[in-house]
PDB file of C-alpha atoms in Angstrom:
ATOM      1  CA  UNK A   1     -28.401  27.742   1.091  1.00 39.00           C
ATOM      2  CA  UNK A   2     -26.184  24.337   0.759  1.00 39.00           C
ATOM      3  CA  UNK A   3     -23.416  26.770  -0.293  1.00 40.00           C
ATOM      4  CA  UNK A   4     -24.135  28.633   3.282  1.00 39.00           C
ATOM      5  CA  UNK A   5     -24.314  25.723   5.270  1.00 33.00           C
ATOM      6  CA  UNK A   6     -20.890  23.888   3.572  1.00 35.00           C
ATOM      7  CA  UNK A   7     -19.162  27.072   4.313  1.00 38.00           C
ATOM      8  CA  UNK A   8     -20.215  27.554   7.564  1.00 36.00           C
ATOM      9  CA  UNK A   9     -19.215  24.017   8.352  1.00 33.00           C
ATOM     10  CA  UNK A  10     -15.841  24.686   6.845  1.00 36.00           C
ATOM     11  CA  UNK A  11     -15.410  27.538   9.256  1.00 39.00           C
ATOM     12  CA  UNK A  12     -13.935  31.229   7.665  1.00 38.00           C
ATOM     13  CA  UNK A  13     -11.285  29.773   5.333  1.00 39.00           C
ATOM     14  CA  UNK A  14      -8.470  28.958   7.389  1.00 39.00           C
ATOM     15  CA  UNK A  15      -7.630  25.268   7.726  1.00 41.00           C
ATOM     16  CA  UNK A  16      -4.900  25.544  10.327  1.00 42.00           C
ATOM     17  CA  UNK A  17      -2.055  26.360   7.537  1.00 43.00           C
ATOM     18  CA  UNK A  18      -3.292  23.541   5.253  1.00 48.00           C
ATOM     19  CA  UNK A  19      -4.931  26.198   2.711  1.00 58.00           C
ATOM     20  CA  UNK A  20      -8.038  27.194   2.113  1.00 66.00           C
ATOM     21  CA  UNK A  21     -10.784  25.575   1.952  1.00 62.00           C
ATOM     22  CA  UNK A  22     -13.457  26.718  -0.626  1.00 67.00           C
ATOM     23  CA  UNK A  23     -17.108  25.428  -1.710  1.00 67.00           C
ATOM     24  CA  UNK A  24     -17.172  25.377  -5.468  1.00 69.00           C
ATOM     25  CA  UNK A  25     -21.121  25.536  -6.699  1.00 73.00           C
ATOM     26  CA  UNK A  26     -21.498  24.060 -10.408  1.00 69.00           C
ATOM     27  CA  UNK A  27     -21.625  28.172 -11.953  1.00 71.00           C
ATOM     28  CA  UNK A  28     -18.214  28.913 -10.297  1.00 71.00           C
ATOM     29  CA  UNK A  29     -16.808  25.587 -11.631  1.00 67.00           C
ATOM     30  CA  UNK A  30     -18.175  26.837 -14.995  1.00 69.00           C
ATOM     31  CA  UNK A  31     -16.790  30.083 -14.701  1.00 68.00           C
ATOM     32  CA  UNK A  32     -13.313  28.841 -14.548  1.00 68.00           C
ATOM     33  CA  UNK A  33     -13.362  27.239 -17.769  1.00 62.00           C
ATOM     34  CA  UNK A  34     -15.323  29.761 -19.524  1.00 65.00           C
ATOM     35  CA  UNK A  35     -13.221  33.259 -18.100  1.00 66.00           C
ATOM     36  CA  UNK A  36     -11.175  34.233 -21.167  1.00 61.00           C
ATOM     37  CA  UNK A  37     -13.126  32.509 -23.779  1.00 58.00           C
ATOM     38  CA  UNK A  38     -13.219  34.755 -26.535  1.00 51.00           C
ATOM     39  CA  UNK A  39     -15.011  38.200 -26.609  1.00 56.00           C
ATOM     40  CA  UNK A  40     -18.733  38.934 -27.925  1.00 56.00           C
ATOM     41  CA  UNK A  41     -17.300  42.217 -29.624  1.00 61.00           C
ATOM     42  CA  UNK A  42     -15.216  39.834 -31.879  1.00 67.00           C
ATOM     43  CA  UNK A  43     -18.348  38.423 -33.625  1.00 64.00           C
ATOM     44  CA  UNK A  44     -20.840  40.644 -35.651  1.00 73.00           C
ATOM     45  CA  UNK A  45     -23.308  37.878 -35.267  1.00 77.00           C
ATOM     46  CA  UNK A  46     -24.642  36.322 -31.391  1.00 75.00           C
ATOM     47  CA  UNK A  47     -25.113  32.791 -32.986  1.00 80.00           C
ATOM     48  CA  UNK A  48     -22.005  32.533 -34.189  1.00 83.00           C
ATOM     49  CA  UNK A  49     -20.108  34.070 -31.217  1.00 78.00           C
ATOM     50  CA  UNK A  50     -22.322  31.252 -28.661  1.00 82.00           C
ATOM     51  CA  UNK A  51     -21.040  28.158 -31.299  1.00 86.00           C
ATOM     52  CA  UNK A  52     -17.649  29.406 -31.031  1.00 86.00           C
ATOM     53  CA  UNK A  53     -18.069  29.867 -27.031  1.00 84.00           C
ATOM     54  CA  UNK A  54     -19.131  26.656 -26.771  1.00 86.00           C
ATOM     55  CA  UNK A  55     -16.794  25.064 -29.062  1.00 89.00           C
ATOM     56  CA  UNK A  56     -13.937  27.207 -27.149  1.00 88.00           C
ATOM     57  CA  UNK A  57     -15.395  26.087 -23.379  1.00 86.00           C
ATOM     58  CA  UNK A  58     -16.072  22.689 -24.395  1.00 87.00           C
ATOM     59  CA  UNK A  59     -12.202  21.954 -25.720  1.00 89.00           C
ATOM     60  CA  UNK A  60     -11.088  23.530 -22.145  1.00 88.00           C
ATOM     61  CA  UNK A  61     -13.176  20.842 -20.508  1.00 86.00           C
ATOM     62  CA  UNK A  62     -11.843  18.281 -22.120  1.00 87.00           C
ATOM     63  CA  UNK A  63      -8.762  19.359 -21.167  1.00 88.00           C
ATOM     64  CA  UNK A  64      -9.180  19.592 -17.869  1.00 86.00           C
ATOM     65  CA  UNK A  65     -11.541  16.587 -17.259  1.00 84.00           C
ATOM     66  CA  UNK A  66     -11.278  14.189 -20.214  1.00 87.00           C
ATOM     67  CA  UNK A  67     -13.834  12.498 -21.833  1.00 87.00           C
ATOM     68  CA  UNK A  68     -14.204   9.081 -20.392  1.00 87.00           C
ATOM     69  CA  UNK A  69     -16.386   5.767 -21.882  1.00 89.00           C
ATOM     70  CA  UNK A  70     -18.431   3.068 -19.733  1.00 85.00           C
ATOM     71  CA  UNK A  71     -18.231  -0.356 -20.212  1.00 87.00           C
ATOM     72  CA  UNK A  72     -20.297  -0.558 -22.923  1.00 90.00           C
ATOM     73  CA  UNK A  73     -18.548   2.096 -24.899  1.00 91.00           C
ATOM     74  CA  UNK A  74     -21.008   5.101 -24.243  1.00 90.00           C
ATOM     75  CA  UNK A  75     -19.470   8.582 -23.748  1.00 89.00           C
ATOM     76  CA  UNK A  76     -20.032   9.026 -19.857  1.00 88.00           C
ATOM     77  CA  UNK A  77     -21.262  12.060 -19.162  1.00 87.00           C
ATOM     78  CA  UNK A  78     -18.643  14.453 -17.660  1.00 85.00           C
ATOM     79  CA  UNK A  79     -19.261  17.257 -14.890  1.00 83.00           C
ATOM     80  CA  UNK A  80     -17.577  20.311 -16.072  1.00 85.00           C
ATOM     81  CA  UNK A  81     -18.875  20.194 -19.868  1.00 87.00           C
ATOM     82  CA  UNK A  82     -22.065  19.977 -17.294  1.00 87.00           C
ATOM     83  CA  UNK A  83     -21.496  22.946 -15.429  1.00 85.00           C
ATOM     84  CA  UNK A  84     -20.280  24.827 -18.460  1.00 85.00           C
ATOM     85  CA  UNK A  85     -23.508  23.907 -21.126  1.00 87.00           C
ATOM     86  CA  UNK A  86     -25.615  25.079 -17.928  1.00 87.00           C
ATOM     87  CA  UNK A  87     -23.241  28.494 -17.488  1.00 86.00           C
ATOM     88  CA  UNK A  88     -23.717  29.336 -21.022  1.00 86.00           C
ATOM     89  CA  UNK A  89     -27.290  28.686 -21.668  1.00 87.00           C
ATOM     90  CA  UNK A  90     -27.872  31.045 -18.582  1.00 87.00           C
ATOM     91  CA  UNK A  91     -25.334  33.589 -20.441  1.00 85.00           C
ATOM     92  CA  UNK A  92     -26.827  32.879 -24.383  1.00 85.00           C
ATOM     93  CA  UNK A  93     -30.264  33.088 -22.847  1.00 87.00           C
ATOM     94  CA  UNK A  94     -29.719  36.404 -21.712  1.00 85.00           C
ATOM     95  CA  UNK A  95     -29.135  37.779 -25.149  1.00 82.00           C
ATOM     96  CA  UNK A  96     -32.682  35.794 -26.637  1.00 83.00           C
ATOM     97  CA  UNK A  97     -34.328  39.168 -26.190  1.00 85.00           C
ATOM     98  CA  UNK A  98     -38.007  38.523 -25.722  1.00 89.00           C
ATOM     99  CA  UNK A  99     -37.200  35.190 -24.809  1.00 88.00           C
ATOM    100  CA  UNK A 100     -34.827  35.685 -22.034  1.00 89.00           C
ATOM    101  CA  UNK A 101     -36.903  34.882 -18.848  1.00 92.00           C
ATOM    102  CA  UNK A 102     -38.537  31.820 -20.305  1.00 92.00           C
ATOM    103  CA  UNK A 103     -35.243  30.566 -21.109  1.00 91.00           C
ATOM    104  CA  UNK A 104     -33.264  31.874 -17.563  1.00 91.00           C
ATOM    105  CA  UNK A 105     -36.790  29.963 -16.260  1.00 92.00           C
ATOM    106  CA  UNK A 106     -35.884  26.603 -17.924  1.00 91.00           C
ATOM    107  CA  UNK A 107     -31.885  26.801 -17.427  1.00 89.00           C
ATOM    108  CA  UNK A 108     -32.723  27.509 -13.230  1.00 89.00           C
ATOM    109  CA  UNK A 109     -35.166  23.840 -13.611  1.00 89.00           C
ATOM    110  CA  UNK A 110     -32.377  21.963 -15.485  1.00 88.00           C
ATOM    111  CA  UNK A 111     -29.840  22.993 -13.255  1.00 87.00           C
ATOM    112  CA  UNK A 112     -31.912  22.094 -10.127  1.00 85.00           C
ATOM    113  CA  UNK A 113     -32.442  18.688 -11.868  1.00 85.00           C
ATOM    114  CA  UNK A 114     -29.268  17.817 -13.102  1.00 86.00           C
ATOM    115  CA  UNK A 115     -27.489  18.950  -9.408  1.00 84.00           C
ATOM    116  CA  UNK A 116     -27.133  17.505  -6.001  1.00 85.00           C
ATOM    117  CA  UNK A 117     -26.439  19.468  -3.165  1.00 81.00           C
ATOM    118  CA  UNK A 118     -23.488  16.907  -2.254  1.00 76.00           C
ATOM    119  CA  UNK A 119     -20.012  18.832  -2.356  1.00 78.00           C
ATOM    120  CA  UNK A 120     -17.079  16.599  -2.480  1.00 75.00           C
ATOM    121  CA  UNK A 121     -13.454  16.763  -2.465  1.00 70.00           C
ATOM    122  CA  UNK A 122     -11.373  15.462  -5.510  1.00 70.00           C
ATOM    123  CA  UNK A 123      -7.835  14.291  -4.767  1.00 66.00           C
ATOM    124  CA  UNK A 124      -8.043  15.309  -1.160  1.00 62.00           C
ATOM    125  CA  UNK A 125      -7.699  18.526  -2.402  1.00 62.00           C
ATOM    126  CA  UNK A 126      -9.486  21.804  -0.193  1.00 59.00           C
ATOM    127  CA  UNK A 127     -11.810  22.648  -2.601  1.00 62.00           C
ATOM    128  CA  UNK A 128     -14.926  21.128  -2.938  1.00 69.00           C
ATOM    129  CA  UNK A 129     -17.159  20.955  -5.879  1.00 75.00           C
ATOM    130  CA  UNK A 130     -21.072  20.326  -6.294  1.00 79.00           C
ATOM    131  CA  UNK A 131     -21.634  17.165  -8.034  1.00 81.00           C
ATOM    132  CA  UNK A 132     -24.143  16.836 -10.361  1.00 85.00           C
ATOM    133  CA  UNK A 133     -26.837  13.009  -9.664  1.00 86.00           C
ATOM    134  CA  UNK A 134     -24.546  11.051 -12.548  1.00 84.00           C
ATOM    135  CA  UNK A 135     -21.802  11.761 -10.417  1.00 85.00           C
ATOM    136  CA  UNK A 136     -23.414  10.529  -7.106  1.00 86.00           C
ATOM    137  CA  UNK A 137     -25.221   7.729  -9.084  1.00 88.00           C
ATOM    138  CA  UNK A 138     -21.631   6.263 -10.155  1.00 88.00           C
ATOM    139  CA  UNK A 139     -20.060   6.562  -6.529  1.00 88.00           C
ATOM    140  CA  UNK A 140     -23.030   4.901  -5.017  1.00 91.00           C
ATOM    141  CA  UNK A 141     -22.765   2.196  -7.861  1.00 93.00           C
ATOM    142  CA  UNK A 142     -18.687   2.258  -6.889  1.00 92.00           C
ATOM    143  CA  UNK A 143     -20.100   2.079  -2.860  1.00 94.00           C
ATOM    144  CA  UNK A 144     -22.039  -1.006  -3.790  1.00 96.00           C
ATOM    145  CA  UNK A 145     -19.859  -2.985  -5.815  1.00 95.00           C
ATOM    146  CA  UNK A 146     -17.906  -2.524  -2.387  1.00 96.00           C
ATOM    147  CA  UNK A 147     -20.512  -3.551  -0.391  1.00 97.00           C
ATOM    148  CA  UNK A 148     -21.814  -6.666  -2.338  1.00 97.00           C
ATOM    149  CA  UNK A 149     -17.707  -7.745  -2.444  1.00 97.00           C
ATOM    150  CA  UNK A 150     -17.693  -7.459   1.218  1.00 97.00           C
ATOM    151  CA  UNK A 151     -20.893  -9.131   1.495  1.00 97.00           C
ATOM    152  CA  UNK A 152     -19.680 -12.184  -0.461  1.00 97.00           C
ATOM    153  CA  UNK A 153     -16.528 -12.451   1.982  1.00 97.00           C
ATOM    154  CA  UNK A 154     -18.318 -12.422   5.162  1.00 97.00           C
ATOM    155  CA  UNK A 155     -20.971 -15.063   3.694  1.00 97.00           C
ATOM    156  CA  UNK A 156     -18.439 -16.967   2.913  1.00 97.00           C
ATOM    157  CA  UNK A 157     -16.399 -16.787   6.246  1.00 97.00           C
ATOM    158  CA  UNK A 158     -19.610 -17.314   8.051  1.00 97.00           C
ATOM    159  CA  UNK A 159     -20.225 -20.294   5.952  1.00 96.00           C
ATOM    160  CA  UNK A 160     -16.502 -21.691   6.865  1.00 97.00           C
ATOM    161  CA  UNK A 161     -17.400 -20.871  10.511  1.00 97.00           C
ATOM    162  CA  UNK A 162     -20.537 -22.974  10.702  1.00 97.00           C
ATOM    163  CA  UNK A 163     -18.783 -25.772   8.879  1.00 96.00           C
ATOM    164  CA  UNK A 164     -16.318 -25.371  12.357  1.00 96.00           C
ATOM    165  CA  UNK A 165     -19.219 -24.935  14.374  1.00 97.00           C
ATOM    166  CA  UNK A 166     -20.852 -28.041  12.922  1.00 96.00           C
ATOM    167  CA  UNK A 167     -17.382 -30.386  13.167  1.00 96.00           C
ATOM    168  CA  UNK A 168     -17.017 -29.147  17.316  1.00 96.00           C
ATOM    169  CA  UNK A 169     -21.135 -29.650  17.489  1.00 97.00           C
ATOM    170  CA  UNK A 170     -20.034 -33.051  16.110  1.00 96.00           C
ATOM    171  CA  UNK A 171     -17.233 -33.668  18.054  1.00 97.00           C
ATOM    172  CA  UNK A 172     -19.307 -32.263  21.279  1.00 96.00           C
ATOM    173  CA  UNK A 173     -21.879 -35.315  20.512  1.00 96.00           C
ATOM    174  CA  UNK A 174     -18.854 -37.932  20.758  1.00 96.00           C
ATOM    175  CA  UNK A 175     -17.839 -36.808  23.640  1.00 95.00           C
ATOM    176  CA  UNK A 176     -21.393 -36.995  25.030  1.00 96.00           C
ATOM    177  CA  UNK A 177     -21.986 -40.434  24.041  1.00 96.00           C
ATOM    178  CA  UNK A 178     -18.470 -41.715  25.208  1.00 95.00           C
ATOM    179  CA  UNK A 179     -19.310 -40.079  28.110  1.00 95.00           C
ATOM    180  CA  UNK A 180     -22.601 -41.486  28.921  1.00 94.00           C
ATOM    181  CA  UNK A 181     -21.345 -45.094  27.803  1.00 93.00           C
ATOM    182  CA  UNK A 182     -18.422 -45.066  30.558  1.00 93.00           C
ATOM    183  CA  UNK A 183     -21.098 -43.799  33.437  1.00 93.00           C
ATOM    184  CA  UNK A 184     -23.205 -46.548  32.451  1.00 91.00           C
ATOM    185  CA  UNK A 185     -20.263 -49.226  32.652  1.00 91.00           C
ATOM    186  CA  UNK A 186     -18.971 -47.396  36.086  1.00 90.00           C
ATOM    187  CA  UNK A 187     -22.642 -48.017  37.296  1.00 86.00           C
ATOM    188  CA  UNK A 188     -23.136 -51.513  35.938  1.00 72.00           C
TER     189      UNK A 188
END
């Protein structure tokens, strides 16, 4: 549906000559790293094909989105090896035999927990991709340390400004009295 609605927003494709513009859910971000990872017919057992797969995928993404660390040093998580652990549990699950629905069943609730239905544009760029909460939670943090910078500017510009406010106030009450001491000397 949030697929449906971004692409209807963005109109059939065109973008007056710009390029095309394209909604990217988090399976068809997936599905660009994993395409071409090597072939199930290679392996003579499942388990070992899915640690190679993952292995294989995993390098790609690292590739293509490096691993980055928060201040503290953690590994923060990163939104392709995201969309790619929940592409192949959907694929490995589908070769658990017996198993398979229960574990298609637990993928589908991961995946609606672990995604927003916020696309965004990297770079500008025409293509936007579904971020996943730790990505919106880190923008919003990003938004805020904005905001709170901002919010310590204007305090202190308003402080400045009553400070000015409070010097003419001042100077308003000299005038006042100067003024009331010359009518009562004109009148006396």
């Amino acid at each position: 549906l949030v697929t449906s609605v971004v692409m209807s927003l963005l109109g059939s494709g065109s973008s007056g000559g710009l390029g095309t513009m394209e909604a990217k859910d988090w399976e068809s971000q997936a599905r660009d790293i994993t395409t071409d990872v090597t072939s199930s017919d290679k392996y003579k057992s499942i388990a070992l094909h899915a640690e190679v797969k993952l292995a294989e995928a995993l390098e790609r993404c690292t590739r293509v989105c490096p691993t980055s660390y928060g201040s503290d040093g953690e590994e923060k998580p990163n939104k392709l090896k995201t969309a790619v652990c929940c592409q192949l549990l959907g694929e490995f699950a589908e070769l658990c035999g017996p198993f398979s629905a229960v574990l298609k069943s637990i993928k589908d609730e991961l995946v609606r927990s672990v995604y927003s239905p916020l696309y965004v544009s990297e770079k500008g760029l025409l293509v936007f991709d579904q971020l996943p909460w730790f990505s919106v939670a880190e923008r919003l943090e990003a938004e805020k340390a904005v905001m709170v910078e901002e919010r310590a500017k204007f305090e202190e510009m308003l402080h400045e400004q009553q400070a000015v406010i409070a010097r003419i106030e001042e100077q308003l009450g000299v005038y006042q009295r100067a003024t009331a001491a010359a009518q009562l000397e004109a009148a006396g």
